[in-house]
mmCIF file of C-alpha atoms and ligand atoms in Angstrom:
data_model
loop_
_atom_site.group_PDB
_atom_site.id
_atom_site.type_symbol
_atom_site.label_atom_id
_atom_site.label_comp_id
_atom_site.label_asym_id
_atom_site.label_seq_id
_atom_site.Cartn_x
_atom_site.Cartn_y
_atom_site.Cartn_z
ATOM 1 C CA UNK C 1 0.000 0.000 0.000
ATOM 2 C CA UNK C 2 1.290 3.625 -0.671
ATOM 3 C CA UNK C 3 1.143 5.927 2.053
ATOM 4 C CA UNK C 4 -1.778 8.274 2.330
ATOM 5 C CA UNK C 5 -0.604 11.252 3.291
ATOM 6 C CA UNK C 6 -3.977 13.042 4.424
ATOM 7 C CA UNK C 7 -5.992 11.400 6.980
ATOM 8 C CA UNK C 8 -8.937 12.034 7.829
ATOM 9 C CA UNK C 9 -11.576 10.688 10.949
ATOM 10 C CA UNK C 10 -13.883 12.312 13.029
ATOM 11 C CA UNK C 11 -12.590 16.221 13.006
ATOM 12 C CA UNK C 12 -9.404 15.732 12.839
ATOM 13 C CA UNK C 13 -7.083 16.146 9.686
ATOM 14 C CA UNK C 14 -3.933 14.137 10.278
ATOM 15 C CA UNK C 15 -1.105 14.769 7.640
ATOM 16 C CA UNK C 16 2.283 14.009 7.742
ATOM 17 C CA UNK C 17 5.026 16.363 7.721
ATOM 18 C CA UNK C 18 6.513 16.597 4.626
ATOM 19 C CA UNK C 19 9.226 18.801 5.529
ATOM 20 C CA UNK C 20 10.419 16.516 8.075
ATOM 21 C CA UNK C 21 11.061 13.260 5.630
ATOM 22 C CA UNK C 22 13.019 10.769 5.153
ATOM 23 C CA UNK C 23 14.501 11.347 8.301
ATOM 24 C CA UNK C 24 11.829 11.975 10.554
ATOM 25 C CA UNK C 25 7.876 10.534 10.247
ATOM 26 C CA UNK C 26 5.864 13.248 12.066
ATOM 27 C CA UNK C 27 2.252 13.502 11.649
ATOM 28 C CA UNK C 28 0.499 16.323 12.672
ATOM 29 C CA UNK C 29 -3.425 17.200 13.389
ATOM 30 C CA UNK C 30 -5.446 19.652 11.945
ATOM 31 C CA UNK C 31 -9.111 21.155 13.453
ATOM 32 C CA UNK C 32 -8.970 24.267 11.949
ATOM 33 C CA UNK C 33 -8.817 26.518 8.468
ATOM 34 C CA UNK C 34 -6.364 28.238 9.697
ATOM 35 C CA UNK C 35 -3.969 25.786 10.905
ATOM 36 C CA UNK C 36 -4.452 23.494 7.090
ATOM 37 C CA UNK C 37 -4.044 26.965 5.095
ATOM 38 C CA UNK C 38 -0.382 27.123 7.198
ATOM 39 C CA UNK C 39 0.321 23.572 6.342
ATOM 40 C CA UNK C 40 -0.262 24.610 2.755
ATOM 41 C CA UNK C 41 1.729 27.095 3.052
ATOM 42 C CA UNK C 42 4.668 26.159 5.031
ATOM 43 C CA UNK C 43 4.972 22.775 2.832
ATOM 44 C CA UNK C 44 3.344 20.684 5.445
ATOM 45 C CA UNK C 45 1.777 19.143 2.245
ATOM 46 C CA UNK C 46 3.045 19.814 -1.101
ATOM 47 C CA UNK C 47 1.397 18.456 -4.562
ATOM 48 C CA UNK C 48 -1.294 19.738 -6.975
ATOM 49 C CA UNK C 49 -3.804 17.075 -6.007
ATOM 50 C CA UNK C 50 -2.454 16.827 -2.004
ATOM 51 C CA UNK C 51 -2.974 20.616 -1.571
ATOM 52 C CA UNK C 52 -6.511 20.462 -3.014
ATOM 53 C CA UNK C 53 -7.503 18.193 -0.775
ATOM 54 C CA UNK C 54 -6.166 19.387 2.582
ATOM 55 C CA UNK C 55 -7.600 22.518 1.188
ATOM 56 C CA UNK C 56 -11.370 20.853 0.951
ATOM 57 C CA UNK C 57 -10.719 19.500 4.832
ATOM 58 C CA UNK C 58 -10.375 23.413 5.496
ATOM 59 C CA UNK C 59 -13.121 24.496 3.502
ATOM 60 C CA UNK C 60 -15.066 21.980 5.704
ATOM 61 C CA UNK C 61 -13.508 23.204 8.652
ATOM 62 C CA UNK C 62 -14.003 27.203 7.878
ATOM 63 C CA UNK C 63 -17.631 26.232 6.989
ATOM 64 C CA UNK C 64 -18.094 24.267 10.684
ATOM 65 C CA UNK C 65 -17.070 26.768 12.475
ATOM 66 C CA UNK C 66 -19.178 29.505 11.069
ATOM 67 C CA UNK C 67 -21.775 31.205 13.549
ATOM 68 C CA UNK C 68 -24.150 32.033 11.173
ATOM 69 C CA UNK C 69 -27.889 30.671 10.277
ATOM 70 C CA UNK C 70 -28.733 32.843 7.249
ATOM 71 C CA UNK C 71 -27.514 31.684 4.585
ATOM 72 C CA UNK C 72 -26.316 34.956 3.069
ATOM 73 C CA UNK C 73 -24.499 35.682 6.518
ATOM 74 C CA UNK C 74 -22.849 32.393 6.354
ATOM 75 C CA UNK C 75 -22.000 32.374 2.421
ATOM 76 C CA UNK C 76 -20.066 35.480 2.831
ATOM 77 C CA UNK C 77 -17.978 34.577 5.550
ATOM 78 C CA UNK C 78 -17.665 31.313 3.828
ATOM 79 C CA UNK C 79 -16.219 32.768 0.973
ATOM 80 C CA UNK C 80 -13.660 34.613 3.362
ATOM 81 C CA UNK C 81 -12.482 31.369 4.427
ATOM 82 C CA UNK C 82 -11.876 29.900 1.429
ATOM 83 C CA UNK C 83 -10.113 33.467 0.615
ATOM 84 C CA UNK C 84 -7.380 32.554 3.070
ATOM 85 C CA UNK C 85 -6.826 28.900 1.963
ATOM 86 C CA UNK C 86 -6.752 30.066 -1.994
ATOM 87 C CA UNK C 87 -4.156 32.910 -1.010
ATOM 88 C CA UNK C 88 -1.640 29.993 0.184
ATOM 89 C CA UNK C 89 -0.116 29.229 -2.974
ATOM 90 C CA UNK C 90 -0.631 30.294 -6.228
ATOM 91 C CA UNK C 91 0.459 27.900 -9.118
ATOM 92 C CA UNK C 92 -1.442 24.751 -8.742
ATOM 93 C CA UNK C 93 -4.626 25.092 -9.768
ATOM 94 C CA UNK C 94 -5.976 21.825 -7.691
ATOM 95 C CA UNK C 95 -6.092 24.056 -4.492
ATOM 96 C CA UNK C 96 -8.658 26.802 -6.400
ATOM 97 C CA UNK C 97 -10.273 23.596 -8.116
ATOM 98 C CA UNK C 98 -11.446 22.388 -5.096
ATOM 99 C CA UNK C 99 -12.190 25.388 -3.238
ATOM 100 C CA UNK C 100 -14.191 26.112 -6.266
ATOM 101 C CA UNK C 101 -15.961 22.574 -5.643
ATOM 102 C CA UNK C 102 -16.615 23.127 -2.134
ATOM 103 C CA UNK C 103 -18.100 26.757 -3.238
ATOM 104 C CA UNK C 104 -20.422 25.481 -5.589
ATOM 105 C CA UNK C 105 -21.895 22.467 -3.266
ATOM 106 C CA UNK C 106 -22.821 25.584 -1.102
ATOM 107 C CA UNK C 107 -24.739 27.309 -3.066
ATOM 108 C CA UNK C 108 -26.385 24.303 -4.635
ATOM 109 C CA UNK C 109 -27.601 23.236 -1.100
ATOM 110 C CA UNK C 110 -28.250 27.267 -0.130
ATOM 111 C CA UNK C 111 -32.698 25.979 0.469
ATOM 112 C CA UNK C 112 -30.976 23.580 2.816
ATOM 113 C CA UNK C 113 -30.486 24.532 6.615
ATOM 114 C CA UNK C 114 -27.256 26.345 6.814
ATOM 115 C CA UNK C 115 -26.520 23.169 10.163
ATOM 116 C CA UNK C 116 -27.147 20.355 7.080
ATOM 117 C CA UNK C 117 -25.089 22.351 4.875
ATOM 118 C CA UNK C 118 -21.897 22.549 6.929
ATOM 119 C CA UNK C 119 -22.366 18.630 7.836
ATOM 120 C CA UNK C 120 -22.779 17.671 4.042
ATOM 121 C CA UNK C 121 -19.419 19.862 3.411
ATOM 122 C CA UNK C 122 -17.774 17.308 5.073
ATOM 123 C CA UNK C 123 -18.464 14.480 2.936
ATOM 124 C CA UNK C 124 -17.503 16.614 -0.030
ATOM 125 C CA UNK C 125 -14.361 16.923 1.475
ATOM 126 C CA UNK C 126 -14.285 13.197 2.204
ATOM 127 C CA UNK C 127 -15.172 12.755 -1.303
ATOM 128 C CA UNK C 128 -12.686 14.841 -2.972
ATOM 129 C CA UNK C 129 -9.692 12.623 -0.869
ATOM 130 C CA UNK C 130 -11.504 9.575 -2.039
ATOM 131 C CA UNK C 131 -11.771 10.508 -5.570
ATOM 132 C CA UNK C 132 -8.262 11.438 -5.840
ATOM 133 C CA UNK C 133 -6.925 8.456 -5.072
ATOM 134 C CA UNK C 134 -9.396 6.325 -7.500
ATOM 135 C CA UNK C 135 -8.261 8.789 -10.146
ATOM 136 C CA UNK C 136 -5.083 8.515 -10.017
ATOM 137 C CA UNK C 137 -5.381 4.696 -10.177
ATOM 138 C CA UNK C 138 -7.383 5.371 -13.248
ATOM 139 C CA UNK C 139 -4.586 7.551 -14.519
ATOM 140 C CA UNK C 140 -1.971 4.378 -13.446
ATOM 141 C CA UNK C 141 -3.961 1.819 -15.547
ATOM 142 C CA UNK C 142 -4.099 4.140 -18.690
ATOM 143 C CA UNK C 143 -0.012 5.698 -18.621
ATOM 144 C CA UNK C 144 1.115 1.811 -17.655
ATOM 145 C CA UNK C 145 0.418 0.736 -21.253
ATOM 146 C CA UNK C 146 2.842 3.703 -22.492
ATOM 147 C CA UNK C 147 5.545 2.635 -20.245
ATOM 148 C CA UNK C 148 8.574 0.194 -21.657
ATOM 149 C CA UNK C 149 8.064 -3.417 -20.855
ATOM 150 C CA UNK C 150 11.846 -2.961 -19.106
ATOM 151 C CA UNK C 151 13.422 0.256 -18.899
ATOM 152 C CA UNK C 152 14.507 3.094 -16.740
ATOM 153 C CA UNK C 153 12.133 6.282 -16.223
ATOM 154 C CA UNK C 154 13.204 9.311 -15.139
ATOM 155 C CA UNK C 155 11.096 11.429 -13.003
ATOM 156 C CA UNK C 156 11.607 14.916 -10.827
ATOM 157 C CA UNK C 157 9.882 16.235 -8.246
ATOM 158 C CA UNK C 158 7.287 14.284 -6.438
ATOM 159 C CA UNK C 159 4.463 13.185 -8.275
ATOM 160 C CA UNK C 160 3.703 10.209 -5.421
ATOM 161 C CA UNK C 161 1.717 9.205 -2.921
ATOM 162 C CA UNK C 162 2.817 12.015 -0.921
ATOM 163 C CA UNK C 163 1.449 14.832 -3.444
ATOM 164 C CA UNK C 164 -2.155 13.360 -3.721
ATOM 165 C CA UNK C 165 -4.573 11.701 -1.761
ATOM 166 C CA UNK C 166 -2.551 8.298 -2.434
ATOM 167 C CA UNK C 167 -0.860 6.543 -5.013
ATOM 168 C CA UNK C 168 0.666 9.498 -7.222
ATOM 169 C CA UNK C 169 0.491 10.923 -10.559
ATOM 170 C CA UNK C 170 3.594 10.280 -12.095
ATOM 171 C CA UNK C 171 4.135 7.636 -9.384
ATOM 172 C CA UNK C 172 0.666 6.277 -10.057
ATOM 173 C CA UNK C 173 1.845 5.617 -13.967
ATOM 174 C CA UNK C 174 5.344 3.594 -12.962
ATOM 175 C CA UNK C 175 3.064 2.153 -10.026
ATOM 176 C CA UNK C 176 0.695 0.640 -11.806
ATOM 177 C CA UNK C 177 3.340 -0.732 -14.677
ATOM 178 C CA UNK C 178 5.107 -1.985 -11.853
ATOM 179 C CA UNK C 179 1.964 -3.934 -10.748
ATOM 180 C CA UNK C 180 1.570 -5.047 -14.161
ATOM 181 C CA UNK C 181 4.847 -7.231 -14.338
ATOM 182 C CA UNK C 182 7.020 -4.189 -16.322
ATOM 183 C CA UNK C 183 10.183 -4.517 -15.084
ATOM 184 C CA UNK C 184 10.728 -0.560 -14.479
ATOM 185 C CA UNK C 185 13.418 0.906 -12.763
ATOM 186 C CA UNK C 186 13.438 4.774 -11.777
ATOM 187 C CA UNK C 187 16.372 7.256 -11.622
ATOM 188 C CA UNK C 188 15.005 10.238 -9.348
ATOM 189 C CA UNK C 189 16.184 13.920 -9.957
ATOM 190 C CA UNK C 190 16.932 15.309 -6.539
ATOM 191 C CA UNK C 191 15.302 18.085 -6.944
ATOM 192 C CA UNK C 192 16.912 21.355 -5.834
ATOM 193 C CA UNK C 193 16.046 23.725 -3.922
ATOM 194 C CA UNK C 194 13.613 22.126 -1.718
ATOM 195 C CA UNK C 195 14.671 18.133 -2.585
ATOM 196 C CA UNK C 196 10.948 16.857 -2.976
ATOM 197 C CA UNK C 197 12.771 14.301 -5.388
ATOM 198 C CA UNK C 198 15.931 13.508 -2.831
ATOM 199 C CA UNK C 199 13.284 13.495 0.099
ATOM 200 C CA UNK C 200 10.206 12.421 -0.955
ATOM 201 C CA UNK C 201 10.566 10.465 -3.679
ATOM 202 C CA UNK C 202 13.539 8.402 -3.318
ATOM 203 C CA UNK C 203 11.725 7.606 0.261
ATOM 204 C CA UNK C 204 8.088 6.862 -1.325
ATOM 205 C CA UNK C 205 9.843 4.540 -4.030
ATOM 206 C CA UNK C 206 12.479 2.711 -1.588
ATOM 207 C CA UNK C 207 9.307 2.285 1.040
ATOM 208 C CA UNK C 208 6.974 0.582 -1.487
ATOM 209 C CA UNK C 209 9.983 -1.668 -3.245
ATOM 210 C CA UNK C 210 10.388 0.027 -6.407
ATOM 211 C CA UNK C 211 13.776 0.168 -7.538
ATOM 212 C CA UNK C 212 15.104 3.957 -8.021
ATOM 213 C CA UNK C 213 18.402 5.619 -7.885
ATOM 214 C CA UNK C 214 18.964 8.987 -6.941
ATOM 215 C CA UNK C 215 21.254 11.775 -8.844
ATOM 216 C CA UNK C 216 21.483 15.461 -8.612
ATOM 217 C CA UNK C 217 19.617 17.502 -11.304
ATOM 218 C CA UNK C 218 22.643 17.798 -13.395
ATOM 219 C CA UNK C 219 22.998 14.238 -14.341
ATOM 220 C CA UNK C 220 20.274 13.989 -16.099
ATOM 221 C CA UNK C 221 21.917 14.910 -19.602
ATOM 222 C CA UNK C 222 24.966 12.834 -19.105
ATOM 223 C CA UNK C 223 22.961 9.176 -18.436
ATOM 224 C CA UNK C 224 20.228 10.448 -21.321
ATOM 225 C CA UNK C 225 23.234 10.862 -23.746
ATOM 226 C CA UNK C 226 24.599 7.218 -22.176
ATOM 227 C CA UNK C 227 20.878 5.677 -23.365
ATOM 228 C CA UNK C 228 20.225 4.609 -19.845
ATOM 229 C CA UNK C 229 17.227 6.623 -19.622
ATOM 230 C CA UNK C 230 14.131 5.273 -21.601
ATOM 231 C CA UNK C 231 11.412 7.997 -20.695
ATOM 232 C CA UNK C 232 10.482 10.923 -18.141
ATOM 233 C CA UNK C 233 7.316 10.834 -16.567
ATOM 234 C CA UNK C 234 6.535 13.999 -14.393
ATOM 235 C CA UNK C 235 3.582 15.717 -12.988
ATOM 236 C CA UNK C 236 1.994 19.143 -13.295
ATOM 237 C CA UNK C 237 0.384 21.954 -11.222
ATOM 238 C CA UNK C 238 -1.296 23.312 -14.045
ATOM 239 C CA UNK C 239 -1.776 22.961 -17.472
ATOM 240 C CA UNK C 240 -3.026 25.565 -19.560
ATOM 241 C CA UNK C 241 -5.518 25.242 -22.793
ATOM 242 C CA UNK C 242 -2.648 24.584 -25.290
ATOM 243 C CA UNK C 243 -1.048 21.784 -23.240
ATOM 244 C CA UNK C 244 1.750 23.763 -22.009
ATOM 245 C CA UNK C 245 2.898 22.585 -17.970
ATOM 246 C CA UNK C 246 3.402 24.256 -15.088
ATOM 247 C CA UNK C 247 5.581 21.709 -13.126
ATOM 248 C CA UNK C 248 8.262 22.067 -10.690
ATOM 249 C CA UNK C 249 11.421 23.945 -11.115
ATOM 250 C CA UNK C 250 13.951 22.168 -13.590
ATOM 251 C CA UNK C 251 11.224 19.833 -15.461
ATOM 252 C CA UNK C 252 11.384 22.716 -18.131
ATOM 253 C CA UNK C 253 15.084 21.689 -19.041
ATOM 254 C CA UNK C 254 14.371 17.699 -18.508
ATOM 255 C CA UNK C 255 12.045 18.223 -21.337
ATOM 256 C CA UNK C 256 14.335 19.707 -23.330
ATOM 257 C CA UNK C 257 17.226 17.227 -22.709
ATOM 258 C CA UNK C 258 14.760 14.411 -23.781
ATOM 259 C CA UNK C 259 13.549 16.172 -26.798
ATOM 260 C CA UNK C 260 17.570 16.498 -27.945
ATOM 261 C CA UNK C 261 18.102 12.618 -26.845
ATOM 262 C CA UNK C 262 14.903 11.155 -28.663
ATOM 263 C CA UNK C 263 13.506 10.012 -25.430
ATOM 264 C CA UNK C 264 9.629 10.588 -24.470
ATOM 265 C CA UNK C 265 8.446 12.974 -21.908
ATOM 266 C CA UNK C 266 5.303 12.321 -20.241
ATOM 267 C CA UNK C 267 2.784 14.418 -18.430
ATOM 268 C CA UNK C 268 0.554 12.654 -15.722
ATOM 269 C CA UNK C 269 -2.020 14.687 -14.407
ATOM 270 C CA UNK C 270 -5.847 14.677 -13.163
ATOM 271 C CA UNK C 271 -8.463 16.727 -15.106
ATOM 272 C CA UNK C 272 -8.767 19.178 -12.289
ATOM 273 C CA UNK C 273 -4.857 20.220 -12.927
ATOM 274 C CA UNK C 274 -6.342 20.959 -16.329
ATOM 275 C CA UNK C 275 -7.018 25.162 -16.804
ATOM 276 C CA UNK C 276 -8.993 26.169 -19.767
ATOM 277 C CA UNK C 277 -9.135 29.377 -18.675
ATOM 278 C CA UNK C 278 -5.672 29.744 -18.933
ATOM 279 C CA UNK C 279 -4.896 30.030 -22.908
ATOM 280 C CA UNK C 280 -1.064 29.465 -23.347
ATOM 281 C CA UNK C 281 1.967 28.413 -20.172
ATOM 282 C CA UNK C 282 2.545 32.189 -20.352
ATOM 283 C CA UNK C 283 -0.082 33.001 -18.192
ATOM 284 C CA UNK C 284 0.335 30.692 -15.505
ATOM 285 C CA UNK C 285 1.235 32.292 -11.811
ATOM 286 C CA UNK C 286 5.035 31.083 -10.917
ATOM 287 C CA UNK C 287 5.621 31.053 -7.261
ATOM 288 C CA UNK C 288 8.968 33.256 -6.024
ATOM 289 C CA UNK C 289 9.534 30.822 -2.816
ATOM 290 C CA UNK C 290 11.994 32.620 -0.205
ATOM 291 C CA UNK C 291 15.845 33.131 -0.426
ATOM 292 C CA UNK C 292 17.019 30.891 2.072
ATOM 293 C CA UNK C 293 16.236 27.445 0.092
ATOM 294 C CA UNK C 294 18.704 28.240 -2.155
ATOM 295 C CA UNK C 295 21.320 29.449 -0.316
ATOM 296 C CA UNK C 296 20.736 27.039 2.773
ATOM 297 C CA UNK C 297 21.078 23.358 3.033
ATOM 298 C CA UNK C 298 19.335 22.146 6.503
ATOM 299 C CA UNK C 299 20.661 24.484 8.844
ATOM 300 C CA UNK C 300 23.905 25.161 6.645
ATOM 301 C CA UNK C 301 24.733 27.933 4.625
ATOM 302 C CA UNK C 302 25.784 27.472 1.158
ATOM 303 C CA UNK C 303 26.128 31.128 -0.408
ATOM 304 C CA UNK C 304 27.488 34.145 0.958
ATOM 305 C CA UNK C 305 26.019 36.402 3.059
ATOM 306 C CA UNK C 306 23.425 39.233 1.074
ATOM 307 C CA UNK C 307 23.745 37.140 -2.275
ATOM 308 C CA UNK C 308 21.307 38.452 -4.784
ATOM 309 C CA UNK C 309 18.797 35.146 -5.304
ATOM 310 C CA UNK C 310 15.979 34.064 -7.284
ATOM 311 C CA UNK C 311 13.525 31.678 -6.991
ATOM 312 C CA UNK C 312 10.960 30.313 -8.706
ATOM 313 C CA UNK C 313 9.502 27.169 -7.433
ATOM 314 C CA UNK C 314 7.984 25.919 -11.266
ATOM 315 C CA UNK C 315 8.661 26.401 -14.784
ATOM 316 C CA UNK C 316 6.764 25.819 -17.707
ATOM 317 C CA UNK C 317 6.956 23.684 -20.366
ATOM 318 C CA UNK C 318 5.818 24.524 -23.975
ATOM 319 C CA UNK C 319 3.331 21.730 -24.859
ATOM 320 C CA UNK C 320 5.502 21.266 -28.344
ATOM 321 C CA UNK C 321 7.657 18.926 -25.748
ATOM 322 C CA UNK C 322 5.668 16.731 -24.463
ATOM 323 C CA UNK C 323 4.283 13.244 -25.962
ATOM 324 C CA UNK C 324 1.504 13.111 -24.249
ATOM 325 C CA UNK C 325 -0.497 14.154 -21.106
ATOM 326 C CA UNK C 326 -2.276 11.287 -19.043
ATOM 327 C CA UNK C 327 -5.346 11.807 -17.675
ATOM 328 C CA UNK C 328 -7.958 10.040 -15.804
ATOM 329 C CA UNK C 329 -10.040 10.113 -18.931
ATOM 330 C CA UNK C 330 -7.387 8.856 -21.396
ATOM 331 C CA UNK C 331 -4.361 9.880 -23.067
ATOM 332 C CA UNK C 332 -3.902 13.349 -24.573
ATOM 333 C CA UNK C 333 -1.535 13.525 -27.605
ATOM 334 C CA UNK C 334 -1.272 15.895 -30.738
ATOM 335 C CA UNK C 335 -3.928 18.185 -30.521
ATOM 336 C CA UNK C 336 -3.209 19.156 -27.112
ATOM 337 C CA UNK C 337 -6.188 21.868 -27.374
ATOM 338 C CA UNK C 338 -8.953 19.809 -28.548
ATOM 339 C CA UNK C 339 -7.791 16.514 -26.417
ATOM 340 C CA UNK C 340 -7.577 19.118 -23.054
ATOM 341 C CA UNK C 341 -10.987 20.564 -23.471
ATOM 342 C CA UNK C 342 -12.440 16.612 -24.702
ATOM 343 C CA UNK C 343 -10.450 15.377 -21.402
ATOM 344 C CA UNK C 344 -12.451 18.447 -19.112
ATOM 345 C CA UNK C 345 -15.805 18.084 -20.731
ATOM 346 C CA UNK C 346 -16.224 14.016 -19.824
ATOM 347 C CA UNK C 347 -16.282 15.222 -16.175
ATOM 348 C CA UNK C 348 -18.708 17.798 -16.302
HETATM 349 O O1 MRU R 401 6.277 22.777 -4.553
HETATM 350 P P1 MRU R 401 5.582 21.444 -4.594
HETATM 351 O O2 MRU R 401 6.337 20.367 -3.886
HETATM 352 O O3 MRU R 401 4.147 21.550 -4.159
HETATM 353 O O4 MRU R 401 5.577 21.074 -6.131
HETATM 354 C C1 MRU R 401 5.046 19.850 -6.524
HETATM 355 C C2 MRU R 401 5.203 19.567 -7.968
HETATM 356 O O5 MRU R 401 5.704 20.359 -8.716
HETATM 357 C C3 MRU R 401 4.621 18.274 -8.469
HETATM 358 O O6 MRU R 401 5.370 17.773 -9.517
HETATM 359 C C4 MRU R 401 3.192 18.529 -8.948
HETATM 360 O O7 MRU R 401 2.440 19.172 -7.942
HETATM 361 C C5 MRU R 401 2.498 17.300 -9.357
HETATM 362 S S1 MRU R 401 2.078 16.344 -7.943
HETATM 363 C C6 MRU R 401 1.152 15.011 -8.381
#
């Protein structure tokens, strides 16, 4: 079983700290809006489809703690709420997705008692975590088929288990080829500045017996040009209309380096990472994350004092290198456009 890294029972929103891994497995509870918008925030949890849903449990928890039996009175603080969640982080669109969902339940159930409404919020919620999970094991079943019957698969970031509700995007793909009899191996980017691939997935992988080997971002290009890479799979925080990716930091130039080598790049991502409303990769919001992850390590300092820094926490990738974008509903290629808006329209 892959981990789950939001729990939920009876009030209480238990995630682990993803800050604190590999070394340390710290879980922490959450009763309150305020405290799940900080673990957004502060990297707590970290993923497109993980942030949506601790997001929902907030929403939920926002909504529950509302003094308010007019509907109006309640909707408006409600929206407040969800204000301070959405204001967390700004590139994946997963967290606004499902704040968006939690919204619209509202004020389809706004002739319903404002007490039914707030306990029906937090099956939504429920629902959301749920769904993720069986999603992304859709996603797994489709993306498997694309994968090598033996081969080595690059991937960066975290796209696991830890960034969803369970069982990953990217993760989710080599996962379920894995469980199919491929014989896959993975090579995991590290990951700089924040190490989600040195941390999280290199742990995630070792945990659940899937062989991976770790190297530092640089590599990449050297074993591509060696043919001991046979495809990337990555995930996204958003994708806009024309296919292009918002992803973390440094998948930009993976995609490159597998265009030049001949080797496919794959995008695995759930429909609700999909933004129509966003025409071109230009458009998408790039988060500026602070200083001190790239000139500290831990505790240590690795650049001198005052250094001039940047940086931004994604990048985007033009849709012209991708092969394809998995999706829940089935494997976007070509027309990235008409597959997107094909891929969004089976859910609604
Ligand atoms: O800054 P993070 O750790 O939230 O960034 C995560 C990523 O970029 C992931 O690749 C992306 O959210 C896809 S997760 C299934």
């Amino acid at each position: 079983m892959s981990i789950k890294p939001i729990q939920y029972r009876d009030g209480i929103c238990r995630m682990i700290d993803q800050r604190l891994l590999p070394t340390e497995e710290v879980w922490l509870d959450y009763t309150d809006y305020q405290g799940i918008a900080e673990a957004i925030r502060t990297m707590v949890v970290r993923g497109a489809p993980a942030i949506g849903v601790a997001a929902a449990f907030g929403a939920y928890f926002g909504a529950r703690d509302i003094y308010a039996d007019d509907f109006e009175a309640f909707y408006s603080q409600f929206e407040e709420v969800c204000a301070v969640l959405a204001a967390t982080r700004p590139t994946a669109v997963n967290l606004f997705w499902a704040l968006d969902r939690m919204k619209a339940y509202v004020l389809a159930s706004k002739d319903y008692p404002v007490s039914d409404i707030k306990t029906t919020l937090e099956f939504e919620a429920m629902a959301i975590a749920d769904e993720d999970v069986r999603i992304n094991m859709a996603m797994g079943r489709k993306g498997a088929e694309l994968m090598p019957a033996k081969g080595t698969i690059l991937t960066h970031c975290n796209a696991g288990a830890l960034a969803t509700g369970g069982y990953g995007t990217a993760l989710g793909v080599i996962r379920a080829a894995v469980e199919a009899g491929k014989e896959i191996s993975v090579y995991a980017d590290e990951t700089r500045p924040f190490n989600q691939g040195s941390r999280l997935t290199a742990w995630e992988l070792q945990r659940d017996k899937i062989p991976v080997t770790l190297i530092c971002d640089n590599m990449a290009g050297y074993l591509m040009s060696k043919g001991e890479i046979d495809g990337v799979i990555v995930g996204a925080d958003r994708i806009a209309a024309n296919g292009d990716v918002a992803n973390k930091i440094g998948t930009y130039t993976v995609a490159i380096l597998a265009k030049e080598h001949g080797i496919p790049f794959y995008v695995a991502a759930p429909v609700s990472t999909i933004d129509l409303n966003i025409a071109d990769g230009s458009h998408i919001p790039i988060e500026e994350r602070d200083a001190r992850e790239v000139t500290h390590t831990g505790e240590k300092q690795m650049a001198p004092d005052d250094i001039a820094v940047r940086n931004p926490a994604f990048d985007v990738t033009p849709s012209r290198l991708v092969t394809a974008i998995i999706t829940e509903h089935g494997v976007v290629q070509g027309d990235y456009q008409q597959g997107l808006k094909a891929a969004v329209e089976k859910v609604r």
